[in-house]
PDB file of C-alpha atoms in Angstrom:
ATOM      1  CA  LEU A   1      -5.048  33.606   6.355  1.00 42.00           C
ATOM      2  CA  GLY A   2      -5.582  34.796   9.903  1.00 44.00           C
ATOM      3  CA  SER A   3      -7.081  31.575  11.226  1.00 62.00           C
ATOM      4  CA  SER A   4      -5.002  29.211  13.349  1.00 74.00           C
ATOM      5  CA  SER A   5      -5.404  26.377  10.837  1.00 73.00           C
ATOM      6  CA  ALA A   6      -4.133  28.590   8.023  1.00 73.00           C
ATOM      7  CA  MET A   7      -1.166  29.649  10.151  1.00 81.00           C
ATOM      8  CA  LEU A   8      -0.399  26.019  10.954  1.00 82.00           C
ATOM      9  CA  PHE A   9      -0.368  24.987   7.308  1.00 83.00           C
ATOM     10  CA  ASP A  10       1.532  28.148   6.330  1.00 80.00           C
ATOM     11  CA  PHE A  11       4.270  27.210   8.794  1.00 85.00           C
ATOM     12  CA  LEU A  12       4.369  23.628   7.535  1.00 85.00           C
ATOM     13  CA  PHE A  13       4.287  24.850   3.937  1.00 79.00           C
ATOM     14  CA  PHE A  14       7.312  27.142   4.290  1.00 83.00           C
ATOM     15  CA  ALA A  15       9.211  24.576   6.360  1.00 87.00           C
ATOM     16  CA  LEU A  16       8.731  22.001   3.608  1.00 84.00           C
ATOM     17  CA  CYS A  17       9.764  24.547   0.968  1.00 81.00           C
ATOM     18  CA  GLY A  18      12.958  25.199   2.912  1.00 84.00           C
ATOM     19  CA  LEU A  19      13.662  21.458   3.157  1.00 85.00           C
ATOM     20  CA  TYR A  20      13.046  21.019  -0.560  1.00 79.00           C
ATOM     21  CA  ALA A  21      15.376  23.921  -1.405  1.00 81.00           C
ATOM     22  CA  ALA A  22      18.128  22.473   0.794  1.00 84.00           C
ATOM     23  CA  ILE A  23      17.813  19.028  -0.819  1.00 80.00           C
ATOM     24  CA  GLN A  24      17.807  20.538  -4.310  1.00 76.00           C
ATOM     25  CA  LEU A  25      20.914  22.618  -3.596  1.00 81.00           C
ATOM     26  CA  ALA A  26      22.717  19.577  -2.189  1.00 79.00           C
ATOM     27  CA  GLN A  27      21.882  17.530  -5.275  1.00 73.00           C
ATOM     28  CA  ASN A  28      22.935  20.341  -7.623  1.00 71.00           C
ATOM     29  CA  ARG A  29      26.340  20.538  -5.960  1.00 73.00           C
ATOM     30  CA  SER A  30      26.890  16.796  -6.420  1.00 67.00           C
ATOM     31  CA  LYS A  31      26.023  16.888 -10.118  1.00 64.00           C
ATOM     32  CA  THR A  32      28.662  17.223 -12.773  1.00 61.00           C
ATOM     33  CA  ALA A  33      28.232  20.144 -15.119  1.00 60.00           C
ATOM     34  CA  GLY A  34      26.719  19.287 -18.485  1.00 62.00           C
ATOM     35  CA  SER A  35      28.080  20.343 -21.832  1.00 69.00           C
ATOM     36  CA  PRO A  36      27.782  24.095 -22.490  1.00 80.00           C
ATOM     37  CA  THR A  37      24.840  25.170 -24.627  1.00 82.00           C
ATOM     38  CA  THR A  38      24.451  27.950 -27.178  1.00 88.00           C
ATOM     39  CA  SER A  39      22.457  31.159 -26.811  1.00 88.00           C
ATOM     40  CA  ASP A  40      20.186  30.026 -29.638  1.00 91.00           C
ATOM     41  CA  PHE A  41      19.364  26.811 -27.790  1.00 92.00           C
ATOM     42  CA  LYS A  42      18.771  28.641 -24.516  1.00 92.00           C
ATOM     43  CA  LYS A  43      16.210  30.857 -26.228  1.00 92.00           C
ATOM     44  CA  PHE A  44      14.536  27.796 -27.731  1.00 93.00           C
ATOM     45  CA  GLN A  45      14.574  26.080 -24.340  1.00 94.00           C
ATOM     46  CA  ARG A  46      13.061  29.104 -22.583  1.00 93.00           C
ATOM     47  CA  LEU A  47      10.169  29.248 -25.055  1.00 93.00           C
ATOM     48  CA  TYR A  48       9.297  25.643 -24.238  1.00 95.00           C
ATOM     49  CA  LEU A  49       9.707  25.970 -20.487  1.00 95.00           C
ATOM     50  CA  VAL A  50       7.614  29.144 -20.266  1.00 96.00           C
ATOM     51  CA  VAL A  51       4.757  27.401 -22.048  1.00 96.00           C
ATOM     52  CA  TYR A  52       5.146  24.191 -20.058  1.00 96.00           C
ATOM     53  CA  PHE A  53       5.263  25.922 -16.676  1.00 96.00           C
ATOM     54  CA  CYS A  54       2.238  28.096 -17.495  1.00 96.00           C
ATOM     55  CA  SER A  55       0.356  24.997 -18.634  1.00 96.00           C
ATOM     56  CA  VAL A  56       1.085  22.933 -15.530  1.00 96.00           C
ATOM     57  CA  MET A  57       0.460  25.949 -13.283  1.00 96.00           C
ATOM     58  CA  ALA A  58      -3.057  26.190 -14.749  1.00 96.00           C
ATOM     59  CA  ASP A  59      -3.554  22.508 -13.973  1.00 95.00           C
ATOM     60  CA  TRP A  60      -2.186  22.638 -10.420  1.00 94.00           C
ATOM     61  CA  LEU A  61      -4.139  25.785  -9.503  1.00 95.00           C
ATOM     62  CA  GLN A  62      -7.442  23.975  -9.887  1.00 94.00           C
ATOM     63  CA  GLY A  63      -6.614  20.933  -7.770  1.00 90.00           C
ATOM     64  CA  PRO A  64      -7.372  22.269  -4.268  1.00 92.00           C
ATOM     65  CA  TYR A  65     -10.729  23.781  -5.122  1.00 95.00           C
ATOM     66  CA  VAL A  66     -12.618  21.349  -7.373  1.00 95.00           C
ATOM     67  CA  TYR A  67     -14.361  19.388  -4.615  1.00 94.00           C
ATOM     68  CA  ALA A  68     -14.790  22.486  -2.446  1.00 94.00           C
ATOM     69  CA  LEU A  69     -16.530  24.350  -5.283  1.00 96.00           C
ATOM     70  CA  TYR A  70     -18.915  21.483  -6.014  1.00 96.00           C
ATOM     71  CA  ASP A  71     -19.713  21.240  -2.315  1.00 94.00           C
ATOM     72  CA  TYR A  72     -20.325  25.009  -2.222  1.00 94.00           C
ATOM     73  CA  TYR A  73     -22.853  24.506  -5.039  1.00 96.00           C
ATOM     74  CA  LYS A  74     -24.680  22.075  -2.707  1.00 94.00           C
ATOM     75  CA  PHE A  75     -24.132  18.903  -4.720  1.00 96.00           C
ATOM     76  CA  THR A  76     -24.302  15.583  -2.880  1.00 94.00           C
ATOM     77  CA  LYS A  77     -21.207  13.409  -2.514  1.00 92.00           C
ATOM     78  CA  LYS A  78     -22.702  11.028  -5.098  1.00 94.00           C
ATOM     79  CA  GLU A  79     -23.141  13.859  -7.634  1.00 96.00           C
ATOM     80  CA  ILE A  80     -19.631  15.110  -6.954  1.00 95.00           C
ATOM     81  CA  GLY A  81     -18.378  11.569  -7.462  1.00 94.00           C
ATOM     82  CA  VAL A  82     -20.065  11.447 -10.865  1.00 95.00           C
ATOM     83  CA  LEU A  83     -18.363  14.699 -11.849  1.00 95.00           C
ATOM     84  CA  PHE A  84     -14.972  13.343 -10.814  1.00 94.00           C
ATOM     85  CA  ILE A  85     -15.531  10.046 -12.622  1.00 93.00           C
ATOM     86  CA  VAL A  86     -16.446  11.857 -15.844  1.00 93.00           C
ATOM     87  CA  GLY A  87     -13.248  13.896 -15.642  1.00 92.00           C
ATOM     88  CA  PHE A  88     -11.002  10.906 -14.966  1.00 89.00           C
ATOM     89  CA  GLY A  89     -12.839   8.753 -17.518  1.00 90.00           C
ATOM     90  CA  SER A  90     -12.624  11.446 -20.177  1.00 91.00           C
ATOM     91  CA  SER A  91      -8.866  11.671 -19.684  1.00 89.00           C
ATOM     92  CA  ALA A  92      -8.509   7.890 -19.894  1.00 85.00           C
ATOM     93  CA  VAL A  93     -10.598   7.554 -23.074  1.00 87.00           C
ATOM     94  CA  PHE A  94      -9.211  10.525 -24.968  1.00 87.00           C
ATOM     95  CA  GLY A  95      -5.687   9.718 -23.822  1.00 82.00           C
ATOM     96  CA  VAL A  96      -5.762   6.740 -26.212  1.00 79.00           C
ATOM     97  CA  PHE A  97      -6.275   9.093 -29.159  1.00 82.00           C
ATOM     98  CA  ALA A  98      -4.332  12.173 -28.004  1.00 85.00           C
ATOM     99  CA  GLY A  99      -0.998  10.978 -29.385  1.00 82.00           C
ATOM    100  CA  SER A 100      -2.431  10.011 -32.776  1.00 83.00           C
ATOM    101  CA  PHE A 101      -4.272  13.320 -33.058  1.00 87.00           C
ATOM    102  CA  ALA A 102      -1.068  15.233 -32.368  1.00 88.00           C
ATOM    103  CA  ASP A 103       0.927  13.112 -34.817  1.00 87.00           C
ATOM    104  CA  LYS A 104      -1.613  13.531 -37.586  1.00 88.00           C
ATOM    105  CA  TYR A 105      -2.737  17.150 -37.197  1.00 91.00           C
ATOM    106  CA  GLY A 106       0.255  18.674 -35.437  1.00 92.00           C
ATOM    107  CA  ARG A 107       1.597  18.927 -31.904  1.00 94.00           C
ATOM    108  CA  LYS A 108       1.430  22.715 -31.856  1.00 95.00           C
ATOM    109  CA  LEU A 109      -2.269  22.473 -32.733  1.00 95.00           C
ATOM    110  CA  SER A 110      -2.746  19.838 -30.051  1.00 95.00           C
ATOM    111  CA  CYS A 111      -1.171  22.097 -27.418  1.00 95.00           C
ATOM    112  CA  LEU A 112      -3.448  24.947 -28.520  1.00 96.00           C
ATOM    113  CA  VAL A 113      -6.414  22.580 -28.158  1.00 96.00           C
ATOM    114  CA  TYR A 114      -5.210  21.914 -24.607  1.00 96.00           C
ATOM    115  CA  CYS A 115      -5.341  25.611 -23.787  1.00 97.00           C
ATOM    116  CA  VAL A 116      -8.778  26.121 -25.347  1.00 97.00           C
ATOM    117  CA  THR A 117     -10.412  23.057 -23.778  1.00 97.00           C
ATOM    118  CA  TYR A 118      -9.026  23.852 -20.339  1.00 97.00           C
ATOM    119  CA  ILE A 119     -10.173  27.472 -20.596  1.00 97.00           C
ATOM    120  CA  VAL A 120     -13.663  26.188 -21.410  1.00 97.00           C
ATOM    121  CA  SER A 121     -13.447  23.837 -18.427  1.00 97.00           C
ATOM    122  CA  CYS A 122     -12.478  26.705 -16.111  1.00 97.00           C
ATOM    123  CA  LEU A 123     -15.261  28.941 -17.432  1.00 97.00           C
ATOM    124  CA  THR A 124     -17.880  26.301 -16.633  1.00 97.00           C
ATOM    125  CA  LYS A 125     -16.933  26.569 -12.949  1.00 97.00           C
ATOM    126  CA  HIS A 126     -18.890  29.833 -12.810  1.00 96.00           C
ATOM    127  CA  SER A 127     -22.128  27.906 -13.293  1.00 96.00           C
ATOM    128  CA  PRO A 128     -23.860  25.912 -10.532  1.00 96.00           C
ATOM    129  CA  ASN A 129     -25.672  23.864 -13.192  1.00 97.00           C
ATOM    130  CA  PHE A 130     -24.758  20.174 -12.984  1.00 96.00           C
ATOM    131  CA  ASN A 131     -24.833  19.575 -16.745  1.00 96.00           C
ATOM    132  CA  VAL A 132     -22.619  22.584 -17.432  1.00 97.00           C
ATOM    133  CA  LEU A 133     -20.114  21.368 -14.847  1.00 97.00           C
ATOM    134  CA  LEU A 134     -20.312  17.878 -16.339  1.00 96.00           C
ATOM    135  CA  PHE A 135     -19.357  19.327 -19.728  1.00 97.00           C
ATOM    136  CA  GLY A 136     -16.502  21.166 -18.040  1.00 96.00           C
ATOM    137  CA  ARG A 137     -15.206  17.931 -16.541  1.00 96.00           C
ATOM    138  CA  LEU A 138     -15.339  16.347 -19.994  1.00 95.00           C
ATOM    139  CA  THR A 139     -13.271  19.121 -21.587  1.00 96.00           C
ATOM    140  CA  GLY A 140     -10.934  19.146 -18.599  1.00 94.00           C
ATOM    141  CA  GLY A 141     -10.289  15.426 -19.059  1.00 93.00           C
ATOM    142  CA  ILE A 142      -9.466  15.981 -22.728  1.00 93.00           C
ATOM    143  CA  ALA A 143      -7.048  18.741 -21.761  1.00 94.00           C
ATOM    144  CA  THR A 144      -5.312  16.570 -19.176  1.00 92.00           C
ATOM    145  CA  SER A 145      -4.731  13.794 -21.705  1.00 91.00           C
ATOM    146  CA  ILE A 146      -3.041  16.318 -24.012  1.00 93.00           C
ATOM    147  CA  LEU A 147      -0.907  17.890 -21.275  1.00 91.00           C
ATOM    148  CA  PHE A 148       0.944  14.653 -20.579  1.00 85.00           C
ATOM    149  CA  SER A 149       1.635  13.775 -24.208  1.00 85.00           C
ATOM    150  CA  SER A 150       1.771  16.564 -26.776  1.00 92.00           C
ATOM    151  CA  PHE A 151       4.047  19.076 -25.049  1.00 93.00           C
ATOM    152  CA  GLU A 152       6.952  16.684 -24.585  1.00 92.00           C
ATOM    153  CA  SER A 153       6.387  15.227 -28.063  1.00 92.00           C
ATOM    154  CA  TRP A 154       6.638  18.708 -29.580  1.00 94.00           C
ATOM    155  CA  MET A 155       9.874  19.374 -27.708  1.00 94.00           C
ATOM    156  CA  VAL A 156      11.486  16.071 -28.734  1.00 93.00           C
ATOM    157  CA  ALA A 157      10.592  16.555 -32.408  1.00 93.00           C
ATOM    158  CA  GLU A 158      11.628  20.205 -32.516  1.00 93.00           C
ATOM    159  CA  HIS A 159      14.872  19.454 -30.696  1.00 93.00           C
ATOM    160  CA  GLY A 160      15.727  16.844 -33.311  1.00 90.00           C
ATOM    161  CA  LYS A 161      14.722  19.154 -36.150  1.00 91.00           C
ATOM    162  CA  HIS A 162      17.369  21.657 -35.009  1.00 90.00           C
ATOM    163  CA  PHE A 163      19.995  18.882 -34.604  1.00 90.00           C
ATOM    164  CA  TYR A 164      20.776  19.879 -31.030  1.00 91.00           C
ATOM    165  CA  PRO A 165      22.790  17.310 -29.008  1.00 90.00           C
ATOM    166  CA  SER A 166      20.664  14.726 -27.212  1.00 88.00           C
ATOM    167  CA  GLU A 167      22.323  15.643 -23.898  1.00 89.00           C
ATOM    168  CA  TRP A 168      20.749  19.077 -24.129  1.00 90.00           C
ATOM    169  CA  LEU A 169      17.295  17.498 -24.378  1.00 92.00           C
ATOM    170  CA  SER A 170      17.956  15.721 -21.082  1.00 89.00           C
ATOM    171  CA  GLN A 171      18.879  19.065 -19.550  1.00 89.00           C
ATOM    172  CA  THR A 172      15.594  20.555 -20.733  1.00 92.00           C
ATOM    173  CA  PHE A 173      13.481  17.760 -19.286  1.00 90.00           C
ATOM    174  CA  SER A 174      15.479  17.867 -16.054  1.00 86.00           C
ATOM    175  CA  LEU A 175      14.668  21.572 -15.721  1.00 89.00           C
ATOM    176  CA  ALA A 176      11.033  20.825 -16.575  1.00 91.00           C
ATOM    177  CA  THR A 177      10.844  18.162 -13.838  1.00 86.00           C
ATOM    178  CA  VAL A 178      12.375  20.387 -11.166  1.00 85.00           C
ATOM    179  CA  GLY A 179      10.326  23.361 -12.308  1.00 89.00           C
ATOM    180  CA  ASN A 180       7.107  21.349 -12.282  1.00 90.00           C
ATOM    181  CA  GLY A 181       7.681  20.542  -8.628  1.00 86.00           C
ATOM    182  CA  ILE A 182       8.297  24.193  -7.791  1.00 88.00           C
ATOM    183  CA  VAL A 183       5.236  25.258  -9.783  1.00 92.00           C
ATOM    184  CA  ALA A 184       3.081  22.656  -8.019  1.00 89.00           C
ATOM    185  CA  ILE A 185       4.169  23.974  -4.615  1.00 87.00           C
ATOM    186  CA  ALA A 186       3.702  27.611  -5.662  1.00 90.00           C
ATOM    187  CA  ALA A 187       0.245  26.860  -7.078  1.00 92.00           C
ATOM    188  CA  GLY A 188      -1.040  25.992  -3.611  1.00 88.00           C
ATOM    189  CA  TRP A 189       0.057  29.314  -2.148  1.00 87.00           C
ATOM    190  CA  LEU A 190      -0.964  31.345  -5.203  1.00 93.00           C
ATOM    191  CA  GLY A 191      -4.393  29.709  -5.332  1.00 93.00           C
ATOM    192  CA  ALA A 192      -4.935  30.482  -1.658  1.00 90.00           C
ATOM    193  CA  LEU A 193      -3.885  34.085  -2.219  1.00 92.00           C
ATOM    194  CA  VAL A 194      -6.425  34.782  -4.974  1.00 95.00           C
ATOM    195  CA  ARG A 195      -9.138  32.743  -3.263  1.00 93.00           C
ATOM    196  CA  ASP A 196      -8.811  34.854  -0.099  1.00 90.00           C
ATOM    197  CA  SER A 197      -8.263  38.143  -1.945  1.00 92.00           C
ATOM    198  CA  PHE A 198     -11.467  37.817  -3.970  1.00 94.00           C
ATOM    199  CA  ASP A 199     -13.327  35.688  -1.393  1.00 92.00           C
ATOM    200  CA  SER A 200     -14.305  33.310  -4.195  1.00 94.00           C
ATOM    201  CA  LEU A 201     -13.698  29.639  -4.839  1.00 95.00           C
ATOM    202  CA  VAL A 202     -13.846  30.386  -8.578  1.00 97.00           C
ATOM    203  CA  ALA A 203     -10.921  32.844  -8.432  1.00 96.00           C
ATOM    204  CA  PRO A 204      -8.189  30.153  -8.752  1.00 96.00           C
ATOM    205  CA  PHE A 205      -9.905  28.851 -11.906  1.00 97.00           C
ATOM    206  CA  ASP A 206      -9.960  32.381 -13.346  1.00 97.00           C
ATOM    207  CA  LEU A 207      -6.248  32.720 -12.590  1.00 97.00           C
ATOM    208  CA  ALA A 208      -5.702  29.424 -14.390  1.00 97.00           C
ATOM    209  CA  ILE A 209      -7.337  30.979 -17.463  1.00 97.00           C
ATOM    210  CA  VAL A 210      -4.747  33.772 -17.351  1.00 97.00           C
ATOM    211  CA  PHE A 211      -1.878  31.269 -17.408  1.00 98.00           C
ATOM    212  CA  LEU A 212      -3.558  29.287 -20.192  1.00 97.00           C
ATOM    213  CA  ALA A 213      -4.030  32.431 -22.274  1.00 97.00           C
ATOM    214  CA  LEU A 214      -0.357  33.310 -21.803  1.00 97.00           C
ATOM    215  CA  ALA A 215       0.724  29.804 -22.837  1.00 97.00           C
ATOM    216  CA  MET A 216      -1.575  29.930 -25.861  1.00 97.00           C
ATOM    217  CA  ALA A 217      -0.135  33.275 -26.986  1.00 97.00           C
ATOM    218  CA  VAL A 218       3.464  32.035 -26.754  1.00 96.00           C
ATOM    219  CA  ILE A 219       2.589  28.820 -28.601  1.00 96.00           C
ATOM    220  CA  TRP A 220       0.702  30.689 -31.337  1.00 96.00           C
ATOM    221  CA  PHE A 221       3.406  33.263 -32.052  1.00 95.00           C
ATOM    222  CA  THR A 222       6.664  31.403 -31.373  1.00 94.00           C
ATOM    223  CA  TRP A 223       6.224  27.643 -31.815  1.00 95.00           C
ATOM    224  CA  ALA A 224       6.675  25.923 -35.162  1.00 93.00           C
ATOM    225  CA  GLU A 225       4.364  23.082 -36.141  1.00 93.00           C
ATOM    226  CA  ASN A 226       5.629  19.522 -36.263  1.00 90.00           C
ATOM    227  CA  LYS A 227       3.887  16.233 -36.899  1.00 86.00           C
ATOM    228  CA  GLY A 228       4.567  12.531 -36.500  1.00 78.00           C
ATOM    229  CA  GLU A 229       6.102  10.141 -38.970  1.00 67.00           C
ATOM    230  CA  SER A 230       4.471   9.928 -42.371  1.00 49.00           C
ATOM    231  CA  SER A 231       2.885   6.562 -41.579  1.00 45.00           C
ATOM    232  CA  LEU A 232       1.257   8.039 -38.495  1.00 45.00           C
ATOM    233  CA  ALA A 233       0.242  11.291 -40.119  1.00 46.00           C
ATOM    234  CA  SER A 234      -1.375   9.493 -43.016  1.00 48.00           C
ATOM    235  CA  GLY A 235      -3.385   7.300 -40.667  1.00 49.00           C
ATOM    236  CA  ARG A 236      -2.002   3.986 -41.961  1.00 50.00           C
ATOM    237  CA  TYR A 237      -0.956   3.144 -38.416  1.00 49.00           C
ATOM    238  CA  ASP A 238      -4.167   4.041 -36.617  1.00 58.00           C
ATOM    239  CA  ASP A 239      -5.287   3.686 -33.005  1.00 57.00           C
ATOM    240  CA  ASN A 240      -6.548   0.146 -33.529  1.00 62.00           C
ATOM    241  CA  GLY A 241      -3.126  -0.803 -34.829  1.00 66.00           C
ATOM    242  CA  LYS A 242      -1.516   0.720 -31.757  1.00 67.00           C
ATOM    243  CA  VAL A 243      -3.791  -1.215 -29.440  1.00 70.00           C
ATOM    244  CA  GLN A 244      -2.984  -4.444 -31.280  1.00 78.00           C
ATOM    245  CA  ALA A 245       0.716  -3.691 -31.074  1.00 77.00           C
ATOM    246  CA  ALA A 246       0.390  -3.047 -27.321  1.00 74.00           C
ATOM    247  CA  ILE A 247      -1.405  -6.387 -26.848  1.00 80.00           C
ATOM    248  CA  GLU A 248       1.368  -8.183 -28.708  1.00 83.00           C
ATOM    249  CA  ILE A 249       3.979  -6.529 -26.482  1.00 83.00           C
ATOM    250  CA  PHE A 250       2.075  -7.678 -23.394  1.00 80.00           C
ATOM    251  CA  LYS A 251       2.090 -11.240 -24.726  1.00 83.00           C
ATOM    252  CA  ARG A 252       5.818 -11.179 -25.432  1.00 87.00           C
ATOM    253  CA  ASP A 253       6.754  -9.645 -22.094  1.00 85.00           C
ATOM    254  CA  PRO A 254       4.182 -10.166 -19.281  1.00 85.00           C
ATOM    255  CA  LYS A 255       6.316  -8.016 -16.959  1.00 88.00           C
ATOM    256  CA  ILE A 256       5.136  -4.953 -18.835  1.00 86.00           C
ATOM    257  CA  LEU A 257       1.522  -5.923 -18.145  1.00 85.00           C
ATOM    258  CA  VAL A 258       2.316  -6.453 -14.457  1.00 89.00           C
ATOM    259  CA  LEU A 259       4.010  -3.058 -14.330  1.00 89.00           C
ATOM    260  CA  GLY A 260       0.974  -1.450 -15.944  1.00 85.00           C
ATOM    261  CA  MET A 261      -1.358  -3.119 -13.460  1.00 89.00           C
ATOM    262  CA  ALA A 262       0.777  -1.953 -10.536  1.00 91.00           C
ATOM    263  CA  GLN A 263       0.784   1.593 -11.906  1.00 86.00           C
ATOM    264  CA  SER A 264      -2.987   1.439 -12.358  1.00 85.00           C
ATOM    265  CA  CYS A 265      -3.487   0.330  -8.751  1.00 90.00           C
ATOM    266  CA  PHE A 266      -1.301   3.180  -7.519  1.00 87.00           C
ATOM    267  CA  GLU A 267      -3.134   5.703  -9.697  1.00 84.00           C
ATOM    268  CA  GLY A 268      -6.472   4.347  -8.470  1.00 85.00           C
ATOM    269  CA  ALA A 269      -5.454   4.828  -4.838  1.00 88.00           C
ATOM    270  CA  MET A 270      -4.217   8.325  -5.627  1.00 86.00           C
ATOM    271  CA  TYR A 271      -7.497   9.309  -7.305  1.00 85.00           C
ATOM    272  CA  ILE A 272      -9.442   8.073  -4.276  1.00 88.00           C
ATOM    273  CA  PHE A 273      -7.240  10.302  -2.141  1.00 88.00           C
ATOM    274  CA  VAL A 274      -7.789  13.248  -4.498  1.00 87.00           C
ATOM    275  CA  PHE A 275     -11.545  12.797  -4.126  1.00 88.00           C
ATOM    276  CA  MET A 276     -11.622  12.230  -0.353  1.00 90.00           C
ATOM    277  CA  TRP A 277      -9.081  14.591   1.206  1.00 90.00           C
ATOM    278  CA  THR A 278     -11.304  17.676   1.146  1.00 91.00           C
ATOM    279  CA  PRO A 279     -14.426  16.200   2.827  1.00 91.00           C
ATOM    280  CA  LYS A 280     -12.286  14.378   5.398  1.00 90.00           C
ATOM    281  CA  LEU A 281     -10.230  17.424   6.430  1.00 90.00           C
ATOM    282  CA  GLU A 282     -12.951  20.084   6.372  1.00 87.00           C
ATOM    283  CA  PRO A 283     -14.573  18.886   9.651  1.00 88.00           C
ATOM    284  CA  LEU A 284     -11.152  18.998  11.362  1.00 86.00           C
ATOM    285  CA  PHE A 285     -10.085  22.488  10.259  1.00 85.00           C
ATOM    286  CA  LYS A 286     -12.659  25.279  10.095  1.00 81.00           C
ATOM    287  CA  PRO A 287     -12.169  26.921   7.718  1.00 84.00           C
ATOM    288  CA  LEU A 288      -9.944  24.544   5.774  1.00 87.00           C
ATOM    289  CA  PRO A 289      -7.163  26.456   3.933  1.00 88.00           C
ATOM    290  CA  HIS A 290      -7.373  24.357   0.755  1.00 88.00           C
ATOM    291  CA  GLY A 291      -4.502  26.057  -1.037  1.00 87.00           C
ATOM    292  CA  GLN A 292      -2.034  25.740   1.831  1.00 86.00           C
ATOM    293  CA  VAL A 293      -2.972  22.091   2.401  1.00 89.00           C
ATOM    294  CA  PHE A 294      -2.523  21.356  -1.290  1.00 89.00           C
ATOM    295  CA  GLY A 295       0.827  23.174  -1.282  1.00 86.00           C
ATOM    296  CA  CYS A 296       1.971  20.933   1.579  1.00 87.00           C
ATOM    297  CA  PHE A 297       0.847  17.853  -0.352  1.00 88.00           C
ATOM    298  CA  MET A 298       2.861  18.988  -3.357  1.00 86.00           C
ATOM    299  CA  ALA A 299       5.918  19.755  -1.216  1.00 85.00           C
ATOM    300  CA  PHE A 300       5.779  16.267   0.306  1.00 86.00           C
ATOM    301  CA  MET A 301       5.415  14.837  -3.206  1.00 82.00           C
ATOM    302  CA  VAL A 302       8.498  16.521  -4.667  1.00 82.00           C
ATOM    303  CA  ILE A 303      10.575  15.812  -1.543  1.00 84.00           C
ATOM    304  CA  GLY A 304       9.552  12.161  -1.712  1.00 80.00           C
ATOM    305  CA  SER A 305      10.610  11.973  -5.361  1.00 75.00           C
ATOM    306  CA  LYS A 306      14.153  13.131  -4.604  1.00 69.00           C
ATOM    307  CA  PRO A 307      15.552   9.746  -3.490  1.00 68.00           C
ATOM    308  CA  VAL A 308      14.295   8.196  -6.735  1.00 60.00           C
ATOM    309  CA  GLN A 309      15.706  10.999  -8.898  1.00 57.00           C
ATOM    310  CA  SER A 310      19.087  10.779  -7.190  1.00 55.00           C
ATOM    311  CA  ASN A 311      19.353   6.970  -7.424  1.00 53.00           C
ATOM    312  CA  PRO A 312      21.643   5.986 -10.332  1.00 46.00           C
ATOM    313  CA  ASN A 313      20.994   2.299  -9.613  1.00 47.00           C
ATOM    314  CA  PRO A 314      17.217   1.658  -9.603  1.00 45.00           C
ATOM    315  CA  GLY A 315      17.760  -2.028  -8.889  1.00 45.00           C
ATOM    316  CA  GLY A 316      19.738  -1.386  -5.725  1.00 44.00           C
ATOM    317  CA  ALA A 317      19.259   0.477  -2.494  1.00 40.00           C
ATOM    318  CA  PRO A 318      18.224   4.153  -2.658  1.00 39.00           C
ATOM    319  CA  LEU A 319      21.199   6.477  -2.823  1.00 36.00           C
ATOM    320  CA  GLY A 320      21.506  10.250  -2.848  1.00 39.00           C
ATOM    321  CA  PHE A 321      20.980  12.291   0.292  1.00 34.00           C
ATOM    322  CA  PHE A 322      20.129   9.180   2.317  1.00 35.00           C
ATOM    323  CA  GLY A 323      23.729   8.041   1.931  1.00 38.00           C
TER     324      GLY A 323
END
């Protein structure tokens, strides 16, 4: 952390963190207090949030160092591109089936599968063998598709099973959203800390394994299993049926298709950025402090999301701290 580039990004990182904290405090003061919750619900909420934050921390920790590690193993840009495509493609393909798997076999089981597959993905980073890393990208893609489906599904179902008020569910997801932003920012700094402490690009992936193991232990010992509706669990409404239903919805309301295409274009641009930022910045900053740069990216991301989160009228002009 002694290099001038690291100091520059450290300064920017902490400045952005301060700005984010100020914006968050201002928004919290303007919010009306929600209905009081019970101690039993707070315990239930904490069990979910601990698991969720550990799970997303494991995901965020890896982000800054994937390209850098492949480059360290002397792969060409084309080979690195193949590895990235396999990871993104795996997530896209298995994402179609992730929800049905969780509904049929259980969301707790699905979340445990997330932990196991991501641990396997992190372990493969110790090998410079292309095929081993390719397998790791495949399992990592499977894990990513589960992360953004099964955890929230488990929480919604379990919340309803306990007959808690729906307003409390909104509070939980609000905390999860804010916490995810904080975790994403912290992951950049924490990843840089272990990378420099052990002088290893694999160290952040090993730290991710620790968080995944913690999440898996909490899930195993404290979460109850829940599944989807009987029609889903029995397989009568399979993935083909879901695809057909989606096509029918597109036909009835073309705006949904347009929205999906716009989202896909945005995601495509973002994935190009994810792939290109490391090789483009490394010639400019020697050595490039990957963790601090990533932390700054995440801070900009959560700060940029604040006007949207604070806008009660999505169809009108942005409100909130912009006035």
